[in-house]
Coordinates of N, CA and C in Angstrom, one line a residue:
X27 N 38.6 29.2 -16.7 CA 38.9 28.6 -15.8 C 37.9 28.1 -14.8
X28 N 37.3 29.2 -14.1 CA 36.0 29.5 -13.1 C 35.2 28.5 -13.7
X29 N 34.5 28.6 -15.3 CA 33.7 28.2 -15.8 C 33.8 26.6 -15.3
X30 N 35.0 26.0 -16.5 CA 35.2 24.5 -16.5 C 35.3 24.0 -15.1
X31 N 35.7 24.8 -14.1 CA 35.7 24.4 -12.7 C 34.1 24.3 -12.4
X32 N 33.4 24.9 -12.6 CA 32.1 24.8 -12.1 C 31.2 24.0 -13.0
X33 N 31.6 23.8 -14.2 CA 31.0 22.6 -14.9 C 31.6 21.1 -14.5
X34 N 33.0 20.9 -13.8 CA 33.4 19.8 -13.4 C 32.5 19.4 -12.1
X35 N 32.5 20.3 -11.4 CA 31.8 20.2 -10.0 C 30.0 19.9 -10.2
X36 N 29.4 20.3 -11.0 CA 28.4 19.6 -11.2 C 28.2 18.4 -11.9
X37 N 29.1 18.3 -13.0 CA 29.2 17.0 -13.4 C 29.5 15.9 -12.5
X38 N 30.6 16.3 -11.5 CA 31.1 15.7 -10.4 C 29.9 15.1 -9.4
X39 N 29.2 16.1 -8.9 CA 27.9 15.7 -8.2 C 26.7 15.0 -8.8
X40 N 26.8 15.2 -9.9 CA 25.6 14.5 -10.7 C 26.0 13.0 -10.5
X41 N 27.4 12.7 -11.0 CA 27.9 11.3 -10.6 C 27.9 10.7 -9.7
X42 N 27.8 11.4 -8.6 CA 27.8 10.8 -7.1 C 26.4 10.7 -6.8
X43 N 25.5 11.3 -7.4 CA 24.4 11.3 -7.0 C 23.9 9.9 -7.9
X44 N 24.1 9.7 -8.9 CA 23.8 8.5 -9.8 C 24.3 7.6 -9.3
X45 N 25.6 7.3 -8.5 CA 26.0 6.4 -8.3 C 25.3 5.8 -7.0
X46 N 24.9 7.0 -6.1 CA 23.9 6.8 -5.0 C 22.8 5.8 -5.4
X47 N 21.9 6.3 -6.4 CA 20.7 6.2 -6.8 C 21.1 4.7 -7.2
X48 N 21.8 4.6 -8.0 CA 22.3 3.2 -8.4 C 22.3 2.1 -7.2
X49 N 23.0 2.2 -6.4 CA 23.2 1.6 -5.1 C 21.8 1.4 -4.5
X50 N 20.7 2.5 -4.2 CA 19.8 2.3 -3.5 C 18.8 1.6 -4.2
X51 N 19.0 1.6 -5.6 CA 18.0 0.8 -6.5 C 18.2 -0.8 -6.5
X52 N 19.8 -0.6 -6.6 CA 20.3 -2.5 -6.6 C 19.9 -3.0 -4.9
X53 N 19.6 -2.3 -3.9 CA 19.5 -3.0 -2.7 C 18.0 -2.9 -2.9
X54 N 17.2 -2.2 -3.2 CA 15.8 -2.4 -3.4 C 15.4 -3.3 -4.1
X55 N 16.0 -3.9 -5.2 CA 15.8 -4.5 -6.1 C 16.0 -6.2 -5.0
X56 N 17.1 -6.2 -4.5 CA 17.4 -7.3 -3.9 C 16.5 -7.7 -2.7
X57 N 16.0 -6.5 -2.0 CA 15.4 -6.4 -1.0 C 13.9 -7.1 -1.5
X58 N 13.2 -6.5 -2.8 CA 12.2 -6.9 -3.3 C 12.2 -8.5 -3.5
X59 N 13.5 -9.0 -4.1 CA 13.6 -10.2 -4.4 C 13.1 -11.3 -3.0
X60 N 13.6 -10.8 -1.7 CA 13.4 -11.3 -0.6 C 12.0 -11.1 0.0
X61 N 11.3 -10.0 -0.3 CA 10.3 -9.5 0.1 C 9.1 -10.8 -0.8
X62 N 9.4 -11.1 -1.7 CA 8.4 -11.9 -2.7 C 8.4 -13.7 -2.1
X63 N 9.5 -13.5 -1.3 CA 9.7 -14.9 -0.6 C 9.4 -15.0 0.8
X64 N 8.8 -13.7 1.1 CA 8.2 -13.3 2.4 C 9.7 -13.6 3.6
X65 N 10.5 -12.9 2.9 CA 11.8 -12.8 3.8 C 12.0 -11.5 4.2
X66 N 11.1 -10.9 5.1 CA 11.2 -9.6 5.6 C 12.2 -9.5 6.1
X67 N 12.7 -10.4 7.2 CA 14.0 -10.1 8.0 C 15.3 -9.8 7.2
X68 N 15.4 -10.5 6.0 CA 16.2 -10.4 5.3 C 16.4 -8.9 4.3
X69 N 15.2 -8.9 4.0 CA 15.1 -7.2 3.1 C 15.3 -6.1 3.8
X70 N 15.0 -5.9 5.3 CA 15.1 -4.7 6.0 C 16.6 -4.2 6.0
X71 N 17.2 -5.1 6.4 CA 18.7 -4.6 6.3 C 19.3 -4.2 5.1
X72 N 18.7 -4.7 4.0 CA 19.1 -4.2 2.7 C 18.3 -2.7 2.5
X73 N 17.2 -3.1 3.0 CA 16.7 -1.6 2.4 C 17.1 -0.6 3.0
X74 N 17.4 -0.6 4.4 CA 17.7 0.6 5.4 C 19.6 0.7 4.6
X75 N 20.3 -0.2 4.3 CA 21.1 0.3 3.5 C 21.0 1.5 2.3
X76 N 19.7 1.0 1.7 CA 19.2 1.8 0.6 C 18.9 3.4 0.8
X77 N 18.3 3.0 1.8 CA 17.7 4.5 2.3 C 19.4 5.3 2.7
X78 N 20.3 5.1 3.4 CA 21.4 5.6 3.5 C 22.0 5.7 2.3
X79 N 21.9 4.8 1.3 CA 23.0 5.2 0.0 C 22.6 6.1 -0.6
X80 N 21.1 6.4 -0.7 CA 20.2 7.9 -1.4 C 19.3 8.2 -0.6
X81 N 19.4 8.8 0.3 CA 18.2 9.3 1.2 C 17.2 10.2 0.2
X82 N 17.3 10.4 -1.1 CA 16.3 10.9 -1.6 C 15.3 10.2 -2.9
X83 N 16.0 8.7 -2.8 CA 15.1 7.8 -3.5 C 13.7 7.4 -2.7
X84 N 12.6 7.7 -2.9 CA 11.5 7.0 -2.4 C 11.4 5.4 -2.5
X85 N 11.9 4.8 -3.4 CA 11.4 3.4 -3.3 C 12.1 2.3 -2.2
X86 N 13.2 2.7 -1.4 CA 13.7 1.7 -0.8 C 12.8 2.2 0.5
X87 N 12.7 3.7 1.1 CA 11.3 3.9 2.0 C 10.5 3.1 1.7
X88 N 9.6 3.1 0.6 CA 8.4 2.5 0.4 C 8.4 1.1 0.6
X89 N 9.5 0.3 0.0 CA 9.6 -1.3 0.7 C 10.0 -1.6 1.8
X90 N 10.6 -0.5 2.0 CA 10.6 -0.5 4.0 C 9.7 -0.4 4.7
X91 N 8.8 0.3 4.5 CA 7.8 0.2 5.0 C 7.0 -0.9 4.9
X92 N 6.7 -1.5 3.6 CA 6.1 -2.7 3.3 C 6.4 -3.7 4.2
X93 N 8.2 -4.1 4.2 CA 8.8 -5.0 4.7 C 8.4 -4.9 6.6
X94 N 8.7 -3.6 7.1 CA 8.3 -3.6 8.5 C 7.0 -3.7 9.0
X95 N 5.9 -3.6 8.0 CA 4.7 -3.8 8.2 C 4.2 -5.6 8.5
X96 N 5.2 -6.3 7.3 CA 4.9 -7.5 7.2 C 5.6 -8.3 9.0
X97 N 6.3 -7.4 9.2 CA 6.9 -7.7 10.7 C 6.1 -7.3 11.6
X98 N 5.0 -6.4 11.6 CA 4.2 -5.9 12.8 C 5.0 -4.8 13.6
X99 N 5.6 -4.4 12.7 CA 6.2 -2.8 13.2 C 5.9 -1.7 12.5
X100 N 4.7 -1.7 12.8 CA 3.8 -0.7 12.3 C 4.1 0.7 12.5
X101 N 4.5 1.5 13.6 CA 5.0 2.8 13.5 C 6.2 3.1 12.8
X102 N 7.2 1.9 12.8 CA 8.3 2.4 12.1 C 7.9 2.1 10.6
X103 N 6.9 1.1 10.2 CA 6.5 1.3 8.8 C 6.0 2.6 8.5
X104 N 5.5 3.3 9.2 CA 4.5 4.4 8.8 C 5.4 5.8 8.5
X105 N 6.6 5.6 9.8 CA 7.7 6.3 9.2 C 8.4 6.6 8.0
X106 N 8.8 5.1 7.6 CA 9.4 5.0 6.3 C 8.5 5.8 5.6
X107 N 7.3 5.2 5.3 CA 6.1 5.2 4.2 C 6.0 7.3 4.3
X108 N 6.1 7.6 5.2 CA 5.8 9.0 5.3 C 7.2 9.7 4.7
X109 N 8.3 8.8 5.0 CA 9.4 9.5 4.7 C 9.4 8.9 2.8
X110 N 9.0 8.1 2.3 CA 8.8 7.8 1.0 C 7.7 9.1 0.2
X111 N 6.7 9.1 1.0 CA 5.6 10.0 0.5 C 6.1 11.2 0.2
X112 N 7.2 12.0 1.3 CA 7.9 13.2 1.5 C 8.4 13.3 0.2
X113 N 9.1 12.1 -0.4 CA 10.0 12.3 -1.4 C 9.1 12.3 -2.7
X114 N 8.2 11.7 -2.7 CA 7.1 11.5 -4.1 C 5.6 11.1 -3.6
X115 N 5.2 12.8 -3.3 CA 4.0 12.7 -3.2 C 3.1 12.0 -3.9
X116 N 3.1 12.0 -5.2 CA 2.4 11.4 -6.1 C 2.2 9.9 -6.2
X117 N 3.0 9.2 -5.2 CA 3.3 7.7 -5.5 C 1.7 7.2 -5.0
X118 N 0.6 6.6 -5.6 CA -0.1 6.2 -5.2 C 0.2 5.0 -4.5
X119 N 1.1 4.1 -4.4 CA 1.4 2.7 -3.7 C 1.9 3.4 -2.4
X120 N 2.4 4.3 -2.5 CA 3.1 4.6 -0.8 C 1.8 4.9 -0.1
X121 N 0.8 5.7 -0.6 CA -0.6 6.1 0.1 C -1.2 4.9 0.3
X122 N -1.0 3.8 -0.3 CA -2.1 2.6 -0.5 C -1.4 1.8 1.0
X123 N 0.2 1.8 0.8 CA 0.7 1.0 1.9 C 0.5 2.0 3.2
X124 N 0.5 3.4 3.1 CA 0.4 4.0 4.5 C -0.7 3.9 5.1
X125 N -2.0 3.5 4.1 CA -3.3 3.0 4.6 C -3.3 1.5 5.0
X126 N -2.6 0.9 4.5 CA -2.4 -0.9 5.1 C -1.9 -0.6 6.3
X127 N -0.8 0.4 6.9 CA -0.2 0.4 7.8 C -1.1 0.4 9.0
X128 N -1.7 1.8 8.6 CA -2.8 2.2 9.6 C -3.8 0.7 9.9
X129 N -4.5 0.5 8.9 CA -5.0 -0.4 8.9 C -5.3 -1.7 9.9
X130 N -3.5 -2.4 9.7 CA -3.0 -3.4 10.6 C -2.6 -2.9 11.8
X131 N -2.6 -1.8 12.0 CA -2.5 -1.2 13.4 C -4.0 -0.8 13.9
X132 N -4.8 -1.1 13.5 CA -6.2 -1.0 14.1 C -6.7 0.3 14.1
X133 N -5.5 1.3 13.2 CA -6.2 2.7 13.5 C -7.2 2.7 11.9
X134 N -8.3 2.8 11.9 CA -9.3 2.4 10.8 C -9.6 3.9 9.9
X135 N -10.0 4.6 10.9 CA -10.5 5.6 10.7 C -9.4 6.6 10.0
X136 N -7.9 6.4 10.1 CA -6.8 6.7 9.5 C -6.7 6.3 7.9
X137 N -7.0 4.8 7.8 CA -6.8 4.2 6.8 C -7.5 4.5 5.9
X138 N -9.1 4.7 6.4 CA -10.1 4.9 5.6 C -10.0 6.5 4.9
X139 N -9.3 7.5 5.7 CA -9.0 8.8 5.5 C -8.2 8.8 4.2
X140 N -7.0 8.1 4.2 CA -6.0 8.1 3.5 C -6.8 7.2 2.1
X141 N -7.4 6.5 2.3 CA -7.8 5.5 0.8 C -9.0 6.5 0.3
X142 N -9.6 6.9 0.9 CA -10.5 8.1 0.5 C -9.7 9.0 -0.6
X143 N -8.8 9.5 -0.2 CA -7.9 10.8 -0.7 C -7.4 10.2 -2.1
X144 N -7.0 8.6 -1.9 CA -6.4 7.8 -3.0 C -7.6 7.9 -4.3
X145 N -8.7 7.4 -3.8 CA -9.7 7.2 -4.7 C -10.5 8.4 -5.4
X146 N -10.1 9.5 -4.4 CA -10.7 10.7 -5.5 C -9.8 10.9 -6.3
X147 N -8.4 10.7 -6.3 CA -7.4 11.0 -7.5 C -6.9 9.7 -8.5
X148 N -7.8 8.7 -8.1 CA -7.7 7.2 -8.9 C -8.9 6.7 -8.7
X149 N -9.9 7.3 -9.7 CA -11.5 6.7 -9.2 C -11.4 5.7 -10.5
X150 N -10.4 5.3 -11.2 CA -10.4 4.0 -11.8 C -9.7 3.2 -10.9
X151 N -9.4 2.9 -9.9 CA -8.8 1.6 -8.9 C -9.9 1.7 -8.3
X152 N -10.9 0.6 -8.7 CA -12.1 0.4 -7.9 C -11.9 -0.6 -6.6
X153 N -10.6 -1.4 -6.8 CA -9.8 -2.0 -5.6 C -10.1 -1.5 -4.2
X154 N -9.7 -0.2 -4.5 CA -9.9 1.0 -3.2 C -10.9 0.6 -2.5
X155 N -12.3 0.8 -3.3 CA -13.5 0.2 -2.4 C -13.3 -0.6 -1.4
X156 N -12.9 -1.8 -1.9 CA -12.8 -3.2 -0.4 C -11.8 -2.9 0.2
X157 N -10.7 -2.3 0.0 CA -9.9 -1.6 1.2 C -10.8 -0.6 2.1
X158 N -11.5 0.0 1.7 CA -12.1 0.9 2.7 C -13.5 0.2 3.2
X159 N -14.1 -1.0 2.4 CA -15.1 -1.9 3.2 C -14.6 -2.4 4.1
X160 N -13.4 -3.0 3.9 CA -12.9 -3.9 4.9 C -12.5 -3.0 6.1
X161 N -12.2 -1.8 6.3 CA -11.9 -0.5 7.3 C -12.8 -0.8 8.0
X162 N -14.1 -0.3 7.1 CA -15.4 -0.1 7.9 C -16.0 -1.4 8.4
X163 N -15.6 -2.7 8.0 CA -16.2 -3.6 8.7 C -15.4 -3.8 9.9
X164 N -13.7 -3.9 9.9 CA -13.4 -4.0 10.8 C -13.7 -3.0 12.3
X165 N -13.9 -1.7 11.7 CA -14.7 -0.5 12.7 C -15.9 -0.7 13.0
X166 N -16.5 -1.6 12.8 CA -18.1 -2.0 13.1 C -19.1 -1.0 12.6
X167 N -18.7 -0.5 11.4 CA -19.6 0.5 10.4 C -20.1 -0.3 9.5
X168 N -21.2 -1.2 9.5 CA -21.6 -2.5 8.3 C -22.1 -1.3 7.4
X169 N -23.0 -0.4 7.7 CA -23.5 0.1 6.3 C -22.5 0.7 5.4
X170 N -21.6 1.2 6.0 CA -20.6 2.3 5.0 C -19.6 0.8 4.6
X171 N -19.2 0.0 5.1 CA -19.0 -1.3 4.7 C -19.5 -1.8 3.1
X172 N -20.8 -2.2 3.8 CA -21.4 -2.6 2.7 C -21.7 -1.8 1.3
X173 N -21.5 -0.4 1.7 CA -21.9 0.3 0.7 C -20.5 0.3 -0.6
X174 N -19.6 0.4 0.4 CA -18.3 0.5 -0.5 C -17.8 -0.9 -1.1
X175 N -18.0 -2.1 -0.2 CA -18.0 -3.3 -1.0 C -18.8 -3.6 -2.4
X176 N -20.5 -3.4 -2.3 CA -21.1 -2.9 -3.4 C -20.4 -2.3 -4.3
X177 N -20.2 -1.2 -4.2 CA -19.6 -0.1 -5.2 C -18.5 -0.8 -6.3
X178 N -17.5 -1.6 -5.3 CA -16.7 -2.3 -6.2 C -17.1 -3.6 -6.9
X179 N -17.9 -4.1 -6.0 CA -18.5 -5.8 -6.9 C -19.4 -4.9 -8.1
X180 N -19.9 -3.9 -8.1 CA -20.8 -3.6 -9.0 C -19.8 -2.7 -10.3
X181 N -18.6 -2.1 -9.6 CA -17.9 -1.6 -10.9 C -17.0 -2.7 -11.3
X182 N -16.4 -3.7 -10.9 CA -15.9 -4.8 -11.1 C -16.5 -6.3 -11.0
X183 N -16.4 -6.9 -12.0 CA -17.2 -8.2 -12.0 C -16.2 -9.3 -11.1
X184 N -14.9 -8.7 -11.3 CA -14.0 -9.9 -10.7 C -13.4 -9.7 -9.4
X185 N -14.5 -8.8 -8.8 CA -13.7 -8.4 -7.6 C -14.3 -9.6 -6.6
X186 N -13.5 -10.5 -6.2 CA -13.8 -11.8 -5.3 C -13.5 -11.2 -4.0
X187 N -12.6 -10.1 -3.9 CA -12.5 -9.8 -2.4 C -13.9 -9.1 -1.9
X188 N -14.2 -8.2 -2.7 CA -15.4 -7.4 -2.5 C -16.4 -8.4 -2.2
X189 N -16.6 -9.6 -2.9 CA -18.0 -10.6 -2.5 C -17.5 -11.4 -1.4
X190 N -16.3 -11.6 -0.8 CA -16.1 -12.2 0.4 C -16.1 -11.2 1.6
X191 N -16.3 -10.0 1.3 CA -16.0 -8.9 2.1 C -17.9 -9.0 2.2
X192 N -18.8 -9.0 1.5 CA -20.0 -8.9 1.6 C -20.9 -10.0 2.4
X193 N -20.0 -11.5 1.7 CA -20.8 -12.4 2.5 C -19.7 -12.7 3.8
X194 N -19.3 -12.1 4.7 CA -18.9 -11.7 5.9 C -19.6 -11.2 6.6
X195 N -19.6 -9.9 6.1 CA -20.8 -8.6 6.6 C -22.3 -9.4 6.9
X196 N -22.7 -10.0 5.7 CA -24.0 -10.6 5.9 C -24.0 -12.0 6.9
X197 N -23.0 -12.7 6.7 CA -23.4 -13.9 8.0 C -22.9 -12.8 9.2
X198 N -22.0 -12.1 9.6 CA -22.2 -11.4 10.9 C -23.8 -10.8 10.9
X199 N -24.2 -10.6 10.2 CA -25.5 -9.7 10.2 C -26.8 -10.6 10.5
X200 N -26.3 -12.1 10.2 CA -27.5 -13.4 10.5 C -28.1 -13.2 9.2
X201 N -28.0 -12.8 8.3 CA -28.3 -12.8 6.9 C -28.0 -13.7 6.1
X202 N -28.1 -15.1 6.4 CA -27.7 -16.1 5.7 C -27.5 -16.2 4.2
X203 N -29.0 -16.1 3.7 CA -29.2 -16.3 2.2 C -28.5 -15.5 1.2
X204 N -28.1 -14.0 2.0 CA -27.5 -13.5 1.1 C -25.9 -13.3 1.5
X205 N -25.7 -14.1 2.5 CA -24.3 -14.4 2.8 C -23.9 -15.5 1.7
X206 N -24.8 -16.5 1.5 CA -24.4 -17.2 0.8 C -24.6 -17.0 -0.7
X207 N -25.6 -16.2 -1.4 CA -25.5 -15.5 -2.6 C -24.1 -14.8 -2.8
X208 N -23.9 -14.0 -1.8 CA -22.4 -13.2 -2.2 C -21.2 -14.2 -2.3
X209 N -21.0 -15.6 -1.4 CA -20.0 -16.5 -1.4 C -19.9 -17.2 -2.6
X210 N -21.3 -17.3 -3.4 CA -21.4 -17.9 -4.6 C -20.8 -16.7 -5.8
X211 N -21.1 -15.6 -5.7 CA -20.6 -14.6 -6.4 C -19.0 -14.5 -6.3
X212 N -18.4 -14.8 -4.9 CA -17.0 -14.6 -4.8 C -16.4 -16.1 -5.5
X213 N -17.1 -17.0 -5.5 CA -16.5 -18.1 -6.0 C -16.5 -18.1 -7.4
X214 N -17.6 -17.6 -8.3 CA -17.6 -17.4 -9.5 C -16.6 -16.3 -9.8
X215 N -16.5 -15.2 -9.2 CA -15.2 -14.5 -9.6 C -14.1 -14.8 -9.4
X216 N -13.8 -15.7 -8.6 CA -12.2 -16.3 -8.5 C -12.1 -17.3 -9.8
X217 N -13.4 -17.8 -10.4 CA -13.1 -18.7 -11.6 C -13.1 -18.3 -12.8
X218 N -13.4 -16.5 -12.6 CA -13.0 -15.4 -14.2 C -11.7 -15.4 -14.2
X219 N -11.2 -15.0 -12.6 CA -10.2 -14.5 -12.8 C -8.8 -15.2 -13.5

């Protein structure tokens, strides 16, 4: 009797956990539909409910962080993203989003540090170089910005954002011919995508 009672308790706990996860996933899915339509105001309550339904599911926390970012509520976004990361420290998307939250709140050094960590464990995601390059550009570190933007452009001929960053960087430096060339490369990269 003790064994079957313990087995029943375990099965019941697993059933409850499954129901909670299903609800959090349903809320996350509904919220994602709203986010695609740029309706962060509609997504935030759904995601908040999803985080309450299953506080062990990282997905609604990550999406909540993205939605809060869209509304300019950066500290709340970071809090949600930190929770998503605590639940799934291997989620590259969470790291990228935390970096964007820092970037949007003008904490460029923190964004760069996070994106460098992501790049170290994901060297094949060359777009991260562009993120780092733009953060350096915003922080006024033009040489570091150029190095990262060039690295992305070198590794991916389809990186329109990297060429646009190089165009902006050289335009700000008064190097108009180089800026024009980067702009042309951005235009041709756009045509290849």
